[in-house]
Short mmCIF file of C-alpha atoms in Angstrom, two decimals:
data_model
loop_
_atom_site.label_atom_id
_atom_site.label_comp_id
_atom_site.label_asym_id
_atom_site.label_seq_id
_atom_site.Cartn_x
_atom_site.Cartn_y
_atom_site.Cartn_z
CA MET F 1 -107.65 -1.96 -193.56
CA MET F 2 -106.77 -4.89 -196.07
CA LYS F 3 -106.61 -8.32 -194.66
CA GLU F 4 -103.48 -10.06 -194.86
CA VAL F 5 -103.73 -13.92 -195.79
CA ILE F 6 -100.86 -16.01 -194.86
CA PHE F 7 -99.75 -19.18 -196.94
CA TRP F 8 -96.97 -21.41 -197.91
CA MET F 9 -94.88 -20.94 -200.25
CA ILE F 10 -92.60 -23.56 -201.35
CA VAL F 11 -89.59 -23.12 -202.62
CA LEU F 12 -88.18 -26.18 -204.87
CA LEU F 13 -84.33 -25.97 -206.09
CA SER F 14 -83.40 -28.77 -208.62
CA GLU F 15 -80.21 -29.60 -210.60
CA THR F 16 -82.62 -31.37 -213.04
CA GLU F 17 -86.00 -29.52 -214.22
CA ASP F 18 -88.33 -27.17 -213.34
CA CYS F 19 -91.72 -26.44 -214.08
CA SER F 20 -93.63 -22.86 -214.77
CA CYS F 21 -96.79 -21.96 -216.00
CA GLU F 22 -97.20 -18.73 -217.61
CA MET F 23 -98.05 -15.78 -215.53
CA GLU F 24 -99.46 -12.02 -216.29
CA LEU F 25 -97.31 -9.77 -214.29
CA GLU F 26 -98.60 -6.05 -213.07
CA ASN F 27 -97.87 -4.83 -216.38
CA GLY F 28 -99.79 -7.07 -218.07
CA ALA F 29 -97.26 -8.61 -219.94
CA GLU F 30 -97.09 -12.40 -220.26
CA GLN F 31 -94.20 -13.94 -219.37
CA LYS F 32 -92.80 -18.30 -219.85
CA ALA F 33 -90.40 -19.84 -217.72
CA ASP F 34 -88.58 -21.94 -220.26
CA LYS F 35 -86.21 -24.62 -218.94
CA THR F 36 -82.81 -23.71 -219.86
CA ASP F 37 -79.48 -25.78 -220.36
CA SER F 38 -76.00 -25.48 -218.10
CA GLU F 39 -75.40 -22.42 -220.63
CA GLY F 40 -78.60 -20.85 -220.13
CA THR F 41 -79.64 -21.31 -223.69
CA CYS F 42 -83.93 -22.11 -224.04
CA VAL F 43 -84.84 -25.61 -224.56
CA GLU F 44 -88.47 -25.93 -225.71
CA GLN F 45 -90.32 -28.33 -222.92
CA GLU F 46 -92.70 -31.14 -223.69
CA PRO F 47 -96.37 -30.56 -223.62
CA LYS F 48 -98.30 -31.21 -220.30
CA GLN F 49 -102.09 -30.28 -219.85
CA CYS F 50 -101.72 -29.07 -215.99
CA CYS F 51 -101.12 -25.23 -217.46
CA LYS F 52 -101.73 -23.42 -220.32
CA SER F 53 -98.23 -22.93 -221.43
CA PRO F 54 -97.01 -26.88 -221.92
CA CYS F 55 -94.31 -27.13 -219.60
CA SER F 56 -92.31 -30.61 -218.69
CA THR F 57 -92.67 -33.13 -215.85
CA VAL F 58 -90.63 -32.03 -212.36
CA SER F 59 -88.44 -33.75 -211.31
CA PHE F 60 -86.33 -32.62 -208.24
CA SER F 61 -82.94 -33.79 -207.16
CA SER F 62 -81.82 -31.60 -204.51
CA ALA F 63 -82.73 -29.71 -201.33
CA GLN F 64 -85.85 -28.09 -200.56
CA THR F 65 -86.43 -25.46 -198.44
CA MET F 66 -89.85 -24.06 -197.19
CA ALA F 67 -90.64 -20.67 -196.03
CA LEU F 68 -93.69 -18.75 -194.76
CA VAL F 69 -94.77 -15.35 -196.83
CA PRO F 70 -97.04 -13.05 -196.30
CA TYR F 71 -99.08 -11.59 -198.56
CA ASN F 72 -102.50 -9.72 -199.46
CA GLU F 73 -105.55 -10.62 -202.35
CA GLU F 74 -103.63 -7.28 -204.65
CA SER F 75 -100.43 -9.39 -204.47
CA LEU F 76 -102.03 -12.22 -206.15
CA PRO F 77 -100.29 -13.01 -209.47
CA ILE F 78 -102.80 -11.58 -211.98
CA LEU F 79 -103.80 -15.25 -213.38
CA PHE F 80 -104.75 -16.15 -209.88
CA LYS F 81 -106.99 -13.30 -208.97
CA PRO F 82 -111.02 -14.30 -208.42
CA GLU F 83 -112.04 -12.12 -211.08
CA ARG F 84 -110.86 -8.89 -213.13
CA GLN F 85 -112.61 -6.41 -214.73
CA PHE F 86 -112.57 -5.33 -218.49
CA THR F 87 -114.39 -2.58 -220.53
CA PHE F 88 -115.65 -3.15 -223.78
CA LEU F 89 -118.19 -1.19 -226.23
CA GLY F 90 -119.01 0.96 -222.95
CA HIS F 91 -119.67 -2.23 -221.08
CA THR F 92 -117.63 -3.06 -217.76
CA LEU F 93 -117.43 -6.90 -217.72
CA THR F 94 -116.29 -8.40 -214.44
CA ILE F 95 -114.79 -12.00 -215.72
CA ARG F 96 -114.67 -14.30 -212.63
CA GLN F 97 -111.44 -17.14 -212.60
CA ASP F 98 -110.88 -20.05 -210.99
CA TRP F 99 -107.90 -21.87 -211.52
CA GLY F 100 -107.93 -23.62 -208.63
CA ASN F 101 -111.34 -25.51 -209.96
CA HIS F 102 -111.09 -25.28 -213.61
CA GLY F 103 -106.80 -24.39 -214.51
CA VAL F 104 -106.55 -22.92 -217.83
CA ALA F 105 -109.89 -22.99 -218.77
CA ALA F 106 -111.38 -20.36 -216.06
CA VAL F 107 -108.56 -17.69 -216.03
CA VAL F 108 -108.05 -14.94 -218.97
CA TRP F 109 -105.57 -15.10 -221.54
CA ASP F 110 -103.80 -12.14 -223.19
CA ALA F 111 -104.89 -13.80 -226.56
CA ALA F 112 -108.44 -13.50 -225.48
CA ILE F 113 -108.50 -9.42 -224.63
CA VAL F 114 -106.58 -8.93 -227.89
CA LEU F 115 -108.96 -10.32 -229.71
CA GLY F 116 -111.73 -8.63 -227.99
CA GLU F 117 -110.00 -5.53 -228.68
CA TYR F 118 -110.01 -6.41 -232.20
CA LEU F 119 -113.57 -7.08 -232.88
CA GLU F 120 -114.13 -3.97 -230.62
CA LYS F 121 -112.65 -2.16 -233.53
CA HIS F 122 -113.64 -4.16 -236.23
CA GLN F 123 -117.47 -4.60 -235.03
CA ASP F 124 -118.80 -5.28 -238.77
CA ILE F 125 -116.86 -8.75 -238.78
CA VAL F 126 -119.34 -10.16 -236.08
CA ARG F 127 -122.31 -7.72 -236.39
CA ASN F 128 -125.59 -9.84 -237.77
CA ARG F 129 -123.78 -13.03 -238.00
CA HIS F 130 -123.91 -16.22 -236.72
CA VAL F 131 -120.61 -16.62 -234.84
CA LEU F 132 -119.01 -19.81 -232.74
CA GLU F 133 -116.10 -19.38 -230.08
CA LEU F 134 -114.42 -22.65 -229.96
CA GLY F 135 -112.70 -23.22 -226.65
CA ALA F 136 -114.24 -20.01 -225.00
CA GLY F 137 -112.59 -20.56 -221.46
CA THR F 138 -114.35 -17.48 -220.01
CA GLY F 139 -116.22 -16.51 -222.76
CA LEU F 140 -114.71 -13.11 -222.89
CA VAL F 141 -114.18 -12.96 -226.57
CA GLY F 142 -117.92 -14.62 -227.34
CA ILE F 143 -119.41 -11.74 -224.82
CA VAL F 144 -117.59 -8.82 -226.72
CA ALA F 145 -118.52 -10.52 -230.05
CA ALA F 146 -122.34 -10.07 -229.02
CA LEU F 147 -121.98 -6.52 -227.30
CA ALA F 148 -120.73 -5.75 -231.07
CA GLY F 149 -123.74 -7.32 -232.56
CA GLY F 150 -123.33 -11.32 -233.32
CA GLU F 151 -125.76 -14.17 -232.44
CA VAL F 152 -123.15 -16.23 -230.52
CA THR F 153 -122.37 -19.82 -229.75
CA CYS F 154 -119.36 -20.44 -227.39
CA THR F 155 -118.22 -24.36 -226.92
CA GLU F 156 -116.16 -25.43 -224.22
CA ARG F 157 -115.71 -28.89 -222.60
CA ALA F 158 -118.47 -30.33 -220.23
CA GLU F 159 -116.39 -29.73 -216.94
CA THR F 160 -116.22 -26.06 -217.48
CA LEU F 161 -119.63 -25.28 -218.79
CA ASP F 162 -121.29 -24.25 -215.47
CA HIS F 163 -118.45 -21.71 -214.71
CA LEU F 164 -119.00 -20.42 -218.22
CA ARG F 165 -122.69 -19.80 -218.05
CA ALA F 166 -122.25 -18.23 -215.00
CA THR F 167 -120.08 -15.74 -216.17
CA VAL F 168 -121.93 -15.12 -219.43
CA SER F 169 -125.19 -14.53 -217.32
CA SER F 170 -123.64 -12.26 -215.04
CA ASN F 171 -122.66 -9.54 -217.78
CA LEU F 172 -125.25 -10.06 -220.40
CA ASN F 173 -128.44 -8.90 -220.67
CA GLY F 174 -130.63 -9.53 -223.66
CA HIS F 175 -127.38 -10.29 -226.17
CA ARG F 176 -127.73 -13.12 -228.10
CA LEU F 177 -125.22 -15.57 -227.05
CA GLU F 178 -125.78 -19.53 -225.92
CA VAL F 179 -123.11 -21.68 -224.63
CA LYS F 180 -123.15 -25.53 -225.48
CA GLU F 181 -120.49 -28.26 -225.06
CA LEU F 182 -118.12 -29.30 -227.54
CA ASP F 183 -115.23 -31.59 -227.11
CA TRP F 184 -112.94 -31.39 -230.54
CA THR F 185 -112.11 -35.32 -229.98
CA HIS F 186 -115.99 -36.44 -230.52
CA ASP F 187 -117.57 -36.64 -233.83
CA HIS F 188 -119.54 -33.53 -233.98
CA SER F 189 -120.58 -33.82 -237.90
CA TYR F 190 -124.24 -33.86 -236.46
CA LEU F 191 -124.13 -30.50 -234.90
CA ASN F 192 -124.92 -27.44 -236.98
CA SER F 193 -122.07 -25.75 -239.23
CA ASP F 194 -123.86 -22.91 -240.39
CA TYR F 195 -121.58 -19.94 -238.92
CA ASP F 196 -120.19 -17.37 -240.82
CA VAL F 197 -117.32 -15.96 -238.15
CA ILE F 198 -115.51 -18.69 -235.83
CA LEU F 199 -113.15 -17.56 -233.22
CA GLY F 200 -110.23 -18.95 -231.24
CA ALA F 201 -108.18 -17.01 -228.70
CA ASP F 202 -105.24 -19.13 -227.26
CA ILE F 203 -106.36 -22.48 -228.25
CA VAL F 204 -102.92 -23.64 -230.38
CA TYR F 205 -100.77 -24.68 -227.40
CA ILE F 206 -101.19 -28.66 -227.17
CA GLU F 207 -99.61 -30.71 -230.22
CA ASP F 208 -101.82 -33.62 -229.94
CA THR F 209 -104.89 -31.62 -230.14
CA PHE F 210 -103.62 -30.25 -233.21
CA PRO F 211 -105.61 -33.27 -235.83
CA ASP F 212 -108.48 -32.57 -233.54
CA LEU F 213 -109.12 -28.86 -233.67
CA LEU F 214 -108.39 -29.11 -237.84
CA ARG F 215 -110.83 -31.49 -237.64
CA THR F 216 -113.28 -29.15 -236.05
CA LEU F 217 -112.52 -26.29 -238.04
CA LEU F 218 -112.88 -28.14 -241.23
CA HIS F 219 -116.44 -29.02 -240.21
CA PHE F 220 -117.91 -25.72 -239.23
CA ALA F 221 -115.95 -23.53 -241.62
CA GLY F 222 -118.25 -23.04 -244.77
CA PRO F 223 -116.78 -21.53 -247.90
CA ASP F 224 -117.51 -18.16 -246.80
CA THR F 225 -116.87 -18.67 -243.20
CA LYS F 226 -114.22 -15.89 -241.60
CA VAL F 227 -111.97 -17.63 -238.96
CA LEU F 228 -110.09 -15.78 -236.45
CA LEU F 229 -107.34 -17.26 -234.32
CA SER F 230 -105.65 -14.87 -231.88
CA CYS F 231 -102.63 -16.67 -230.26
CA LYS F 232 -99.02 -16.83 -228.98
CA ILE F 233 -96.30 -19.03 -230.87
CA ARG F 234 -94.30 -20.22 -227.53
CA TYR F 235 -92.63 -22.81 -229.21
CA GLN F 236 -91.88 -23.49 -233.21
CA ARG F 237 -94.37 -26.53 -232.34
CA ASP F 238 -96.95 -24.40 -232.12
CA SER F 239 -96.08 -23.19 -235.94
CA LYS F 240 -97.25 -26.70 -236.93
CA PHE F 241 -100.77 -25.69 -236.25
CA LEU F 242 -100.39 -23.55 -239.10
CA THR F 243 -98.52 -25.17 -241.79
CA MET F 244 -101.51 -27.94 -241.08
CA LEU F 245 -104.16 -25.48 -241.21
CA LYS F 246 -102.53 -23.55 -244.75
CA GLU F 247 -103.36 -27.20 -246.34
CA HIS F 248 -106.89 -26.55 -246.21
CA PHE F 249 -107.65 -22.32 -245.62
CA HIS F 250 -105.95 -19.72 -247.18
CA ILE F 251 -104.15 -17.73 -243.99
CA SER F 252 -103.30 -13.95 -243.45
CA LYS F 253 -101.93 -12.27 -240.17
CA VAL F 254 -104.17 -9.32 -239.56
CA HIS F 255 -103.05 -8.20 -236.81
CA PHE F 256 -99.71 -8.16 -234.00
CA ASP F 257 -99.94 -6.67 -230.63
CA LEU F 258 -96.21 -6.28 -229.85
CA GLU F 259 -96.72 -5.50 -226.04
CA ARG F 260 -98.56 -8.93 -225.52
CA ASP F 261 -96.74 -10.55 -228.60
CA ILE F 262 -100.01 -11.78 -229.78
CA TYR F 263 -101.10 -12.65 -233.70
CA ILE F 264 -104.58 -12.65 -234.91
CA TYR F 265 -104.78 -14.93 -238.21
CA ALA F 266 -107.71 -14.74 -240.64
CA ALA F 267 -108.39 -18.18 -242.48
CA LYS F 268 -110.59 -19.35 -244.72
CA LYS F 269 -110.99 -22.55 -246.87
CA THR F 270 -109.20 -22.47 -250.20
CA GLU F 271 -111.59 -23.76 -252.74
CA ARG F 272 -111.05 -27.44 -253.97
#
């Protein structure tokens, strides 16, 4: 019999702003609760690094209500489940999630799933290639690239490396994949830039990081490097990065997942 867990759910009613994080529902789709004005019109929110989908600072001016709500693990929103399973290239992958300790870097986003599916169908892109994944998070995309025959380097910030390494090591045996620290805001001119393919899943979402992300791509991408970016264009500001990228790369849309609303863009450095 399934064990029930009791927790406090706080329902906060506000006349000003609210803050919601993007969560996948049971049907696998992602929804974003945007801020709306008094007429119900969607209003873009300012970025905040508390969640993958940038949201506004919370301000409460009305009464607050608390209620006890019973639930079991199966009823947890999918981003808060301790692990998720996927099948790619005949392998069952168990990806551990840890929103509580690592937030957005330790959960599986739809953009990663869609890019993994794309690589599964187009294995030649990474087979026998040196592959770099930026903002690897749980490492799902890098793991699929390694299963497809790539020599993969997954990168993330220092604070999430242990979680990334544990997930990679528990799913791969004998495949060529290493995990390295990479912070886009730091100087990485000394790092190896000999990569055939660069992958990024849902790394375009905080406008303040756009210049650093572009600088990172310019460093690691050679004249023949293929860049694949899988992303959801949530707000108009997200498109600004594509505009910035077009100043240095030729960009084409190679895939669109209608159900998940995820685009995959291919980019290659333009000749100067």
